[in-house]
Amino acid sequence: MKAFHVITASAGSGKTYTLCEHFITIAVSDPQQLKHGFKRILAVTFTNKAAAELKFRILQTLQDIHNENPSVAKLTSSITTTLGISTSELQQRCIRVHQFILHQYSQFSVSTLDSFTHKLVRAFHQELELPGPFTIELDVKGFYNRIIGELMDLFGKNATVTGVVSDFARSRIHDAGHWDPQFLLWSFTELLEQERARPYIEIIRQFKDSELKAQHESIVKSIFYYQTEVVKRADAVFQYASSHGITAAMCIGKSRGFWAVLQKIKKQQTCRPEFFENTHFEKCIRSGIWLSESKSAAHNSAIQVKISELLKFAEAHFETYELCFKMRNQIYFLRLLKEIETLCELRKKEEQRVFISELNTKIQDIAREERAEFIFERMGNRYSHFLIDEFQDTSTLQWQNFIPLIENGLAQGASSYIVGDGKQSIYRWRNADVKQFIQLPTLKTETYHPKPDTQQVFKNQFIEQPLTFNWRSSPELISFNSSLFNFVSAHCLPQSQKPIYKSCTQYPPADKSFKYQGYIQIHHEGVSTEQLVEVQENTLLNNITKCLKRWVFIW
């Protein structure tokens, strides 16, 4: 029987119910291990609130099964069928497991991902060279704000800081931009906490400041070359026109046609694709006619040649120019990377602080190199079964750290359950990567390459289980949402995102009666931004009033 279960659970599909069922089924499966069975299960979710709710539901359900509560009759039937035992036997096992959990509550492992990571790091704090009593820094932004303040205090004292900040200020003043680097430094430090940025930061660390400075000078030269050349080619058109008595009034579109485009190129000293989004200019490109009939074909051909040269040059060099232009300001801060990290490490060591994001990085080597049995021995727990909730919001490193532990459990014949919904992935800013959910059982990513044997274990044990019933909403809402998601997937999404909506169709349970009807109304009339909130509030109030009048007999 396959044991790596990936459960797609949309809103209202009974996700917590399903997790409870699997937890209880595992905990009561062996009558000889009722005292210890639950200790071999690790259930993790994303928030403390969700973890507390899951704990409560498990304990409540164990009691309800024992007390023959009608609300769990279906669940009871499912578990007895799975285990092949009688209802009375299940009831006895459930109450005993309930008592064992209460007596050994610290071994009831339902927690957040961060809590589990913290527990793992505590067990290996010596190997990770962490201070004994360390504090997890949750206000990372505030910490970096202090570091940036200290960094700016080094101006005039530290040669690297003084040189970089001075160069940056001169560059920004030349571009008529804001010269103060602190705001951009705050944005830059946020990248240091992004998991996907770490491989690139490791590469940058290998460069000396002199090498980065030389690269920066090369970038500036590339930008200057592009700007000079496009202005020179635009000037060539104006010079030809001036020497032959051609004015804007004689051009197609007059002063609003290609003449305006060339003036914009000269004024802004650059040439961007959006400059050519001009109706008259596009018409001239298609027809090859740039001047009115009062001027000769020879002059028109000369203008055509010069503008074609400009367009050809811009097309060939714009991507390089755009890349250099974006890198120009960032490279100042790359040169400060070592100074920022030095200050960070000094303050963290003095204050005995560790970033939560660091913990996942620090345990990565342990998870890859140490045997799972050794990890569990150090933690004081020996988990075989894993239940991971809200998987779509799990970060790349968090998942990679779980892989060897789950693989060990699968090899022992234990089961694991991955529960998530790609449509609800909202924590990309905390390094969540929905792609690792939709591509399961494939484990390989841009930064992670599993051993062939590991990948094969997950593929062999993989079974997908979409939860297709919606127990929360009315049939009208369920039907509308399913239709909407399927339409968006088919007509609005790129191919890479379509798998997120692969199992989005839901149905109302056939054995459930609905007391109320659902109500959907779509408004598509044009409303200004200023009026939007007022219109929304009035529309919502009117709809609620209508519904109350329509169903007043229910109340």
XYZ file of C-alpha atoms in Angstrom:
555
model
C 0.000 0.000 0.000
C 1.334 3.446 -0.947
C 2.168 5.652 2.023
C 3.154 9.128 0.745
C -0.225 10.860 0.551
C -0.533 14.292 -1.076
C -3.938 15.757 -0.258
C -5.282 18.741 -2.202
C -7.702 20.485 0.147
C -9.575 23.569 -1.039
C -11.462 25.813 1.369
C -14.293 24.005 3.162
C -13.183 20.543 2.053
C -12.688 19.152 5.566
C -8.922 19.475 5.855
C -8.793 19.488 9.666
C -11.280 16.598 9.744
C -9.000 14.614 7.424
C -5.889 15.346 9.489
C -7.712 14.250 12.662
C -8.836 11.031 10.990
C -5.309 10.133 9.878
C -3.735 11.065 13.224
C -6.234 8.967 15.186
C -6.042 6.050 12.740
C -2.275 5.878 13.173
C -2.393 6.387 16.945
C -4.881 3.549 17.586
C -3.723 1.152 14.854
C -1.537 -1.030 17.113
C -3.290 -2.164 20.328
C 0.115 -3.025 21.856
C 1.463 0.516 21.286
C -1.425 2.720 22.403
C 0.771 4.321 25.066
C 3.486 5.234 22.590
C 1.865 5.254 19.141
C 0.911 8.938 19.202
C 4.513 9.847 20.116
C 5.671 8.585 16.742
C 3.497 11.110 14.910
C 4.661 14.633 14.114
C 1.972 17.013 12.845
C 3.071 20.497 11.795
C 1.103 23.435 10.515
C 1.789 27.100 9.796
C 0.411 29.114 12.726
C 0.086 28.666 16.479
C -3.675 29.101 16.158
C -3.935 26.289 13.608
C -1.748 24.010 15.754
C -3.892 24.676 18.839
C -7.079 24.002 16.867
C -5.727 20.704 15.523
C -4.716 19.589 19.016
C -8.164 20.424 20.357
C -9.932 18.648 17.492
C -7.878 15.476 17.932
C -8.570 15.274 21.658
C -12.251 16.160 21.197
C -12.689 13.588 18.425
C -11.100 10.846 20.549
C -13.654 11.610 23.236
C -16.553 11.848 20.784
C -15.750 8.432 19.294
C -15.664 6.876 22.760
C -18.946 8.569 23.726
C -20.661 7.507 20.470
C -21.357 11.092 19.489
C -23.517 11.026 16.313
C -21.417 13.826 14.787
C -18.472 11.417 14.362
C -20.436 8.366 13.211
C -19.070 8.643 9.677
C -15.512 9.073 10.944
C -15.899 6.116 13.273
C -17.122 3.938 10.419
C -14.182 5.011 8.235
C -11.561 4.186 10.872
C -13.069 0.815 11.803
C -13.172 -0.123 8.114
C -9.538 0.930 7.614
C -8.304 -0.987 10.675
C -10.704 -3.911 10.392
C -11.896 -3.671 13.994
C -15.263 -3.338 15.732
C -16.747 -0.048 16.883
C -16.502 -1.063 20.540
C -12.815 -1.940 20.114
C -12.150 1.455 18.507
C -13.967 3.227 21.330
C -11.805 1.522 23.946
C -8.611 2.326 22.069
C -9.602 5.969 21.616
C -10.274 6.624 25.301
C -7.000 4.979 26.279
C -5.036 7.070 23.749
C -6.851 10.172 25.008
C -5.723 9.395 28.565
C -2.144 8.668 27.500
C -1.923 11.979 25.619
C -3.159 13.942 28.633
C -0.688 12.165 30.931
C 2.213 12.726 28.514
C 1.102 15.960 26.897
C 4.648 17.154 26.127
C 4.978 14.156 23.786
C 1.862 15.215 21.839
C 3.738 16.623 18.837
C 1.394 19.006 17.072
C 3.185 22.299 16.480
C 4.217 24.914 13.944
C 7.014 24.364 11.459
C 9.086 27.024 13.178
C 8.608 25.366 16.577
C 9.827 22.036 15.240
C 12.823 23.736 13.625
C 13.597 25.477 16.919
C 13.430 22.162 18.776
C 15.773 20.556 16.266
C 18.268 23.406 16.525
C 18.197 23.245 20.329
C 19.188 19.594 20.111
C 22.176 20.398 17.868
C 23.177 23.827 19.190
C 26.772 22.713 19.871
C 27.323 21.314 16.370
C 25.786 24.480 14.939
C 28.101 26.630 17.103
C 25.180 28.513 18.604
C 25.362 30.221 21.999
C 23.757 28.149 24.748
C 20.961 30.549 25.737
C 20.165 32.142 22.346
C 17.169 34.317 21.466
C 15.314 34.101 18.166
C 15.153 37.524 16.531
C 11.650 37.968 15.136
C 11.925 41.678 14.266
C 14.476 41.183 11.498
C 13.553 44.472 9.816
C 14.130 46.406 13.036
C 17.457 44.628 13.548
C 18.654 45.565 10.059
C 17.515 49.147 10.591
C 19.922 49.335 13.526
C 22.694 47.795 11.410
C 22.155 50.329 8.621
C 22.324 53.153 11.168
C 25.635 51.786 12.462
C 26.886 51.363 8.896
C 26.169 55.007 8.071
C 28.026 56.025 11.247
C 31.157 54.497 9.683
C 31.121 57.124 6.934
C 34.442 58.969 7.116
C 35.956 56.243 9.302
C 35.810 53.149 7.067
C 37.398 53.476 3.601
C 35.008 51.031 1.873
C 31.856 52.559 3.353
C 33.048 56.115 2.656
C 33.976 55.314 -0.951
C 30.769 53.436 -1.801
C 28.401 55.953 -0.190
C 30.239 58.863 -1.868
C 30.083 57.171 -5.286
C 26.415 56.385 -4.794
C 25.553 59.955 -3.763
C 27.375 61.418 -6.777
C 25.589 59.001 -9.125
C 22.148 59.803 -7.726
C 22.733 63.555 -7.808
C 23.835 63.241 -11.441
C 20.552 61.422 -12.196
C 18.551 63.961 -10.157
C 17.588 61.182 -7.759
C 17.476 60.991 -3.951
C 21.061 60.771 -2.746
C 20.390 59.229 0.696
C 21.181 55.466 0.396
C 19.439 54.354 3.603
C 16.045 53.621 2.023
C 17.577 51.524 -0.756
C 19.794 49.795 1.787
C 16.685 48.692 3.706
C 15.303 47.141 0.509
C 18.629 45.448 -0.137
C 18.872 43.903 3.347
C 15.444 42.310 2.857
C 16.998 40.263 0.033
C 19.509 38.802 2.485
C 16.632 36.965 4.184
C 15.251 35.449 0.972
C 16.096 31.763 0.549
C 16.102 32.066 -3.237
C 18.737 34.830 -3.023
C 21.229 32.821 -0.970
C 22.974 30.938 -3.851
C 23.624 34.257 -5.600
C 24.818 35.954 -2.433
C 27.299 33.106 -1.928
C 28.711 33.827 -5.398
C 28.958 37.560 -4.670
C 30.867 36.882 -1.451
C 33.719 35.424 -3.507
C 34.456 38.777 -5.184
C 36.828 41.353 -3.770
C 35.673 44.957 -3.484
C 38.159 45.953 -6.184
C 36.592 43.401 -8.554
C 33.069 44.646 -7.853
C 34.241 48.225 -8.332
C 35.790 47.325 -11.711
C 32.574 45.586 -12.722
C 30.617 48.653 -11.682
C 32.802 50.879 -13.860
C 32.206 48.530 -16.791
C 28.439 48.738 -16.210
C 28.543 52.549 -16.163
C 30.496 52.555 -19.440
C 27.913 50.267 -21.067
C 25.088 52.582 -19.973
C 26.952 55.655 -21.268
C 27.690 53.950 -24.604
C 24.032 53.097 -25.205
C 22.765 56.538 -24.212
C 25.387 58.304 -26.351
C 24.707 56.176 -29.427
C 20.897 56.485 -29.396
C 21.115 60.261 -28.914
C 23.676 60.469 -31.745
C 21.375 58.543 -34.086
C 18.363 60.659 -33.143
C 20.478 63.787 -33.734
C 21.414 62.493 -37.165
C 17.733 62.616 -38.184
C 17.320 66.173 -36.858
C 20.554 67.325 -38.567
C 19.448 65.895 -41.909
C 16.025 67.515 -41.542
C 17.564 70.895 -40.637
C 20.012 70.870 -43.550
C 17.197 70.158 -46.028
C 14.616 72.527 -44.613
C 12.391 69.794 -43.139
C 10.291 70.827 -40.127
C 7.962 68.928 -37.794
C 4.966 70.278 -39.716
C 6.148 68.423 -42.849
C 6.308 65.047 -41.059
C 3.572 62.436 -40.734
C 1.792 63.221 -37.474
C 3.528 66.594 -37.410
C 4.913 67.390 -33.918
C 3.054 64.404 -32.396
C 4.521 61.763 -34.705
C 8.028 60.350 -35.000
C 9.384 63.864 -34.407
C 8.057 63.702 -30.813
C 9.598 60.228 -30.334
C 13.054 61.455 -31.379
C 12.756 64.501 -29.128
C 11.928 62.214 -26.174
C 15.026 60.099 -26.935
C 17.230 63.220 -26.903
C 15.653 64.643 -23.756
C 15.794 61.422 -21.696
C 19.078 60.256 -23.244
C 17.767 56.757 -23.736
C 15.610 54.727 -26.087
C 13.005 52.393 -24.611
C 10.463 50.167 -26.421
C 7.522 52.087 -24.957
C 8.761 55.267 -26.695
C 7.598 53.754 -29.978
C 4.034 53.138 -28.748
C 2.941 56.103 -30.832
C 0.112 55.728 -33.356
C 1.771 57.936 -35.972
C 5.169 56.290 -35.474
C 3.715 52.785 -35.850
C 1.904 53.892 -39.008
C 5.156 55.222 -40.476
C 6.964 51.965 -39.639
C 4.324 49.916 -41.492
C 4.084 52.197 -44.529
C 7.681 53.394 -44.769
C 6.349 56.943 -45.314
C 7.725 59.539 -42.888
C 7.217 62.832 -44.735
C 4.199 64.512 -46.324
C 3.783 64.534 -50.101
C 5.417 67.975 -50.366
C 8.862 66.430 -49.860
C 10.688 64.171 -52.317
C 10.982 60.394 -52.075
C 14.750 60.774 -51.685
C 14.349 62.704 -48.442
C 11.823 60.126 -47.206
C 14.264 57.295 -47.970
C 17.085 59.087 -46.148
C 14.905 59.553 -43.055
C 13.840 55.890 -43.305
C 17.475 54.719 -43.344
C 18.503 56.815 -40.352
C 15.508 55.796 -38.212
C 16.040 52.142 -39.191
C 19.645 52.424 -37.964
C 18.391 53.838 -34.661
C 15.820 51.055 -34.239
C 18.299 48.342 -35.195
C 20.856 49.612 -32.669
C 18.239 49.940 -29.906
C 16.878 46.438 -30.536
C 20.367 44.903 -30.444
C 21.580 46.654 -27.289
C 18.524 47.483 -25.183
C 18.469 44.299 -23.073
C 22.106 44.762 -22.081
C 21.470 48.431 -21.317
C 18.376 47.630 -19.226
C 20.259 44.992 -17.217
C 23.177 47.350 -16.597
C 20.825 50.185 -15.665
C 19.094 48.018 -13.037
C 22.392 46.698 -11.688
C 24.054 50.103 -11.448
C 22.549 51.150 -8.110
C 22.372 47.646 -6.634
C 26.072 47.023 -7.110
C 26.859 49.806 -4.640
C 25.155 47.748 -1.960
C 26.775 44.521 -3.093
C 30.072 46.214 -2.327
C 28.778 46.843 1.198
C 27.639 43.236 1.680
C 30.683 42.197 3.722
C 30.467 45.297 5.907
C 26.773 44.632 6.586
C 27.410 40.976 7.396
C 30.336 41.816 9.672
C 28.195 44.220 11.688
C 25.304 41.727 11.763
C 27.437 38.865 13.048
C 29.053 41.113 15.669
C 25.694 42.316 17.032
C 24.111 38.849 16.939
C 27.046 37.400 18.826
C 26.985 40.177 21.433
C 23.216 39.917 21.929
C 23.087 36.110 21.433
C 20.454 36.428 18.706
C 19.620 34.096 15.818
C 17.291 34.795 12.878
C 14.484 32.279 12.399
C 15.493 32.030 8.730
C 19.007 31.058 9.805
C 17.719 28.032 11.692
C 16.447 26.364 8.513
C 19.784 27.001 6.828
C 21.789 25.737 9.787
C 19.926 22.449 10.080
C 20.061 21.772 6.347
C 23.494 20.144 6.555
C 22.401 18.085 9.580
C 19.274 16.864 7.787
C 21.298 15.876 4.717
C 24.365 14.368 6.378
C 23.125 12.761 9.603
C 21.061 9.606 9.765
C 17.442 10.161 10.775
C 17.859 7.799 13.745
C 20.644 9.971 15.134
C 18.591 13.151 14.723
C 15.631 11.631 16.558
C 17.868 10.303 19.317
C 19.250 13.768 19.961
C 15.753 15.297 19.926
C 14.357 12.750 22.353
C 11.609 11.747 19.901
C 11.530 9.052 17.247
C 8.984 10.098 14.629
C 7.871 7.746 11.879
C 4.666 9.388 10.637
C 4.487 12.992 9.413
C 1.484 15.219 8.783
C 2.324 18.567 7.163
C -0.502 21.085 6.890
C -0.587 24.253 4.711
C 2.189 22.792 2.602
C 1.746 25.469 -0.077
C 3.251 27.969 2.391
C 6.231 25.798 3.334
C 9.580 27.263 2.363
C 12.084 25.434 0.180
C 14.522 24.851 3.040
C 11.805 23.708 5.444
C 10.681 21.043 2.977
C 14.233 19.951 2.155
C 14.915 19.484 5.867
C 11.873 17.210 6.167
C 12.704 15.016 3.156
C 15.273 12.709 4.856
C 13.008 12.292 7.899
C 9.986 11.365 5.768
C 12.134 9.068 3.630
C 13.258 7.256 6.773
C 9.633 6.809 7.853
C 8.559 5.520 4.440
C 11.408 3.014 4.492
C 10.019 1.669 7.799
C 6.532 1.260 6.352
C 5.141 4.406 8.037
C 2.887 6.892 6.285
C 3.103 10.641 5.673
C 0.413 13.112 4.678
C 1.065 16.382 2.847
C -1.972 18.693 2.855
C -2.212 21.945 0.923
C -3.995 24.132 -1.598
C -1.924 25.964 -4.186
C -4.668 28.570 -4.657
C -4.173 29.719 -1.051
C -0.412 30.259 -1.240
C 0.146 33.773 0.158
C 3.508 33.557 1.939
C 5.960 33.932 -0.920
C 7.467 36.861 1.023
C 8.410 34.277 3.669
C 10.115 32.058 1.079
C 7.078 29.855 0.369
C 7.269 28.130 -3.009
C 4.008 26.711 -4.337
C 5.836 24.953 -7.181
C 7.281 22.355 -4.817
C 3.694 21.374 -3.896
C 2.239 21.124 -7.390
C 5.204 19.134 -8.714
C 5.101 16.422 -6.020
C 6.314 13.676 -5.938
C 9.164 15.283 -7.902
C 11.636 16.689 -5.378
C 14.192 18.339 -7.643
C 14.280 22.153 -7.720
C 16.703 24.763 -8.993
C 18.693 24.572 -5.759
C 18.011 21.003 -4.585
C 19.028 17.796 -6.324
C 17.994 14.689 -4.347
C 19.763 11.374 -4.582
C 18.179 9.088 -7.210
C 17.236 6.547 -4.530
C 15.470 9.219 -2.469
C 13.496 10.453 -5.458
C 12.471 6.903 -6.348
C 11.160 6.226 -2.821
C 8.829 9.241 -3.012
C 7.628 8.347 -6.513
C 6.968 4.724 -5.605
C 5.017 5.654 -2.455
C 3.114 8.617 -3.974
C -0.668 8.747 -3.997
C -2.712 11.873 -4.736
C -5.973 12.439 -2.863
C -8.004 15.538 -3.772
C -10.817 16.366 -1.337
C -13.658 17.101 -3.744
C -16.567 17.825 -1.370
C -17.177 21.263 0.127
C -18.872 20.978 3.521
C -18.974 24.696 4.271
C -20.679 26.514 1.387
C -24.038 26.283 -0.342
C -24.361 24.455 -3.715
C -24.706 27.793 -5.568
C -21.416 29.115 -4.200
C -19.621 25.805 -4.765
C -20.757 25.651 -8.384
C -19.830 29.281 -9.042
C -16.342 28.979 -7.518
C -15.599 25.764 -9.416
C -16.694 27.338 -12.702
C -14.693 30.487 -12.031
C -11.483 28.654 -11.127
C -11.752 26.340 -14.129
C -12.344 29.293 -16.476
C -9.416 31.264 -15.053
C -7.179 28.217 -15.332
C -8.177 27.512 -18.928
C -8.129 31.064 -20.306
C -6.120 33.384 -18.052
C -3.131 31.536 -16.612
C 0.250 30.637 -18.125
C 0.912 26.930 -18.587
C 3.260 26.841 -15.571
C 0.437 27.887 -13.200
C -2.365 25.681 -14.531
C -1.439 22.706 -12.268
C -2.332 24.873 -9.235
C -5.995 24.641 -10.316
C -5.861 21.021 -11.457
C -8.114 19.700 -8.674
C -10.199 22.804 -7.991
C -13.646 21.409 -8.871
C -15.753 20.837 -5.745
C -19.216 19.362 -5.166
C -21.798 19.659 -2.387
C -22.100 16.450 -0.333
C -25.077 14.382 -1.518
C -26.084 13.461 2.041
C -26.087 17.017 3.390
C -29.168 19.252 3.397
C -28.669 23.001 3.028
C -30.957 25.279 5.003
C -30.057 28.422 3.071
C -29.455 29.196 -0.602
C -26.269 30.855 -1.787
C -26.327 34.265 -3.479
C -23.830 35.530 -6.064
C -23.984 38.886 -7.819
C -21.369 40.408 -10.118
C -21.195 44.136 -10.880
C -19.168 45.213 -13.890
C -20.191 48.823 -14.473
C -17.382 51.369 -14.589
C -16.692 53.115 -11.266
C -13.908 55.578 -10.507
C -11.345 54.714 -7.860
C -12.653 57.492 -5.613
C -16.203 56.085 -5.735
C -15.252 52.406 -5.455
C -15.396 51.998 -1.652
C -18.693 53.882 -1.364
C -20.284 51.862 -4.191
C -19.073 48.578 -2.652
C -20.503 49.454 0.760
C -23.872 50.559 -0.655
C -24.149 47.521 -2.931
C -23.309 45.137 -0.089
C -25.818 46.797 2.253
C -28.589 46.637 -0.386
C -27.900 42.966 -1.092
C -27.984 42.050 2.606
C -31.257 43.931 3.026
C -32.810 42.086 0.063
C -31.677 38.718 1.396
C -33.084 39.441 4.850
C -36.444 40.405 3.375
C -36.483 37.362 1.140
C -35.686 34.920 3.951
C -37.224 36.797 6.875
C -39.384 33.748 7.698
C -36.229 31.770 8.614
C -35.511 34.107 11.489
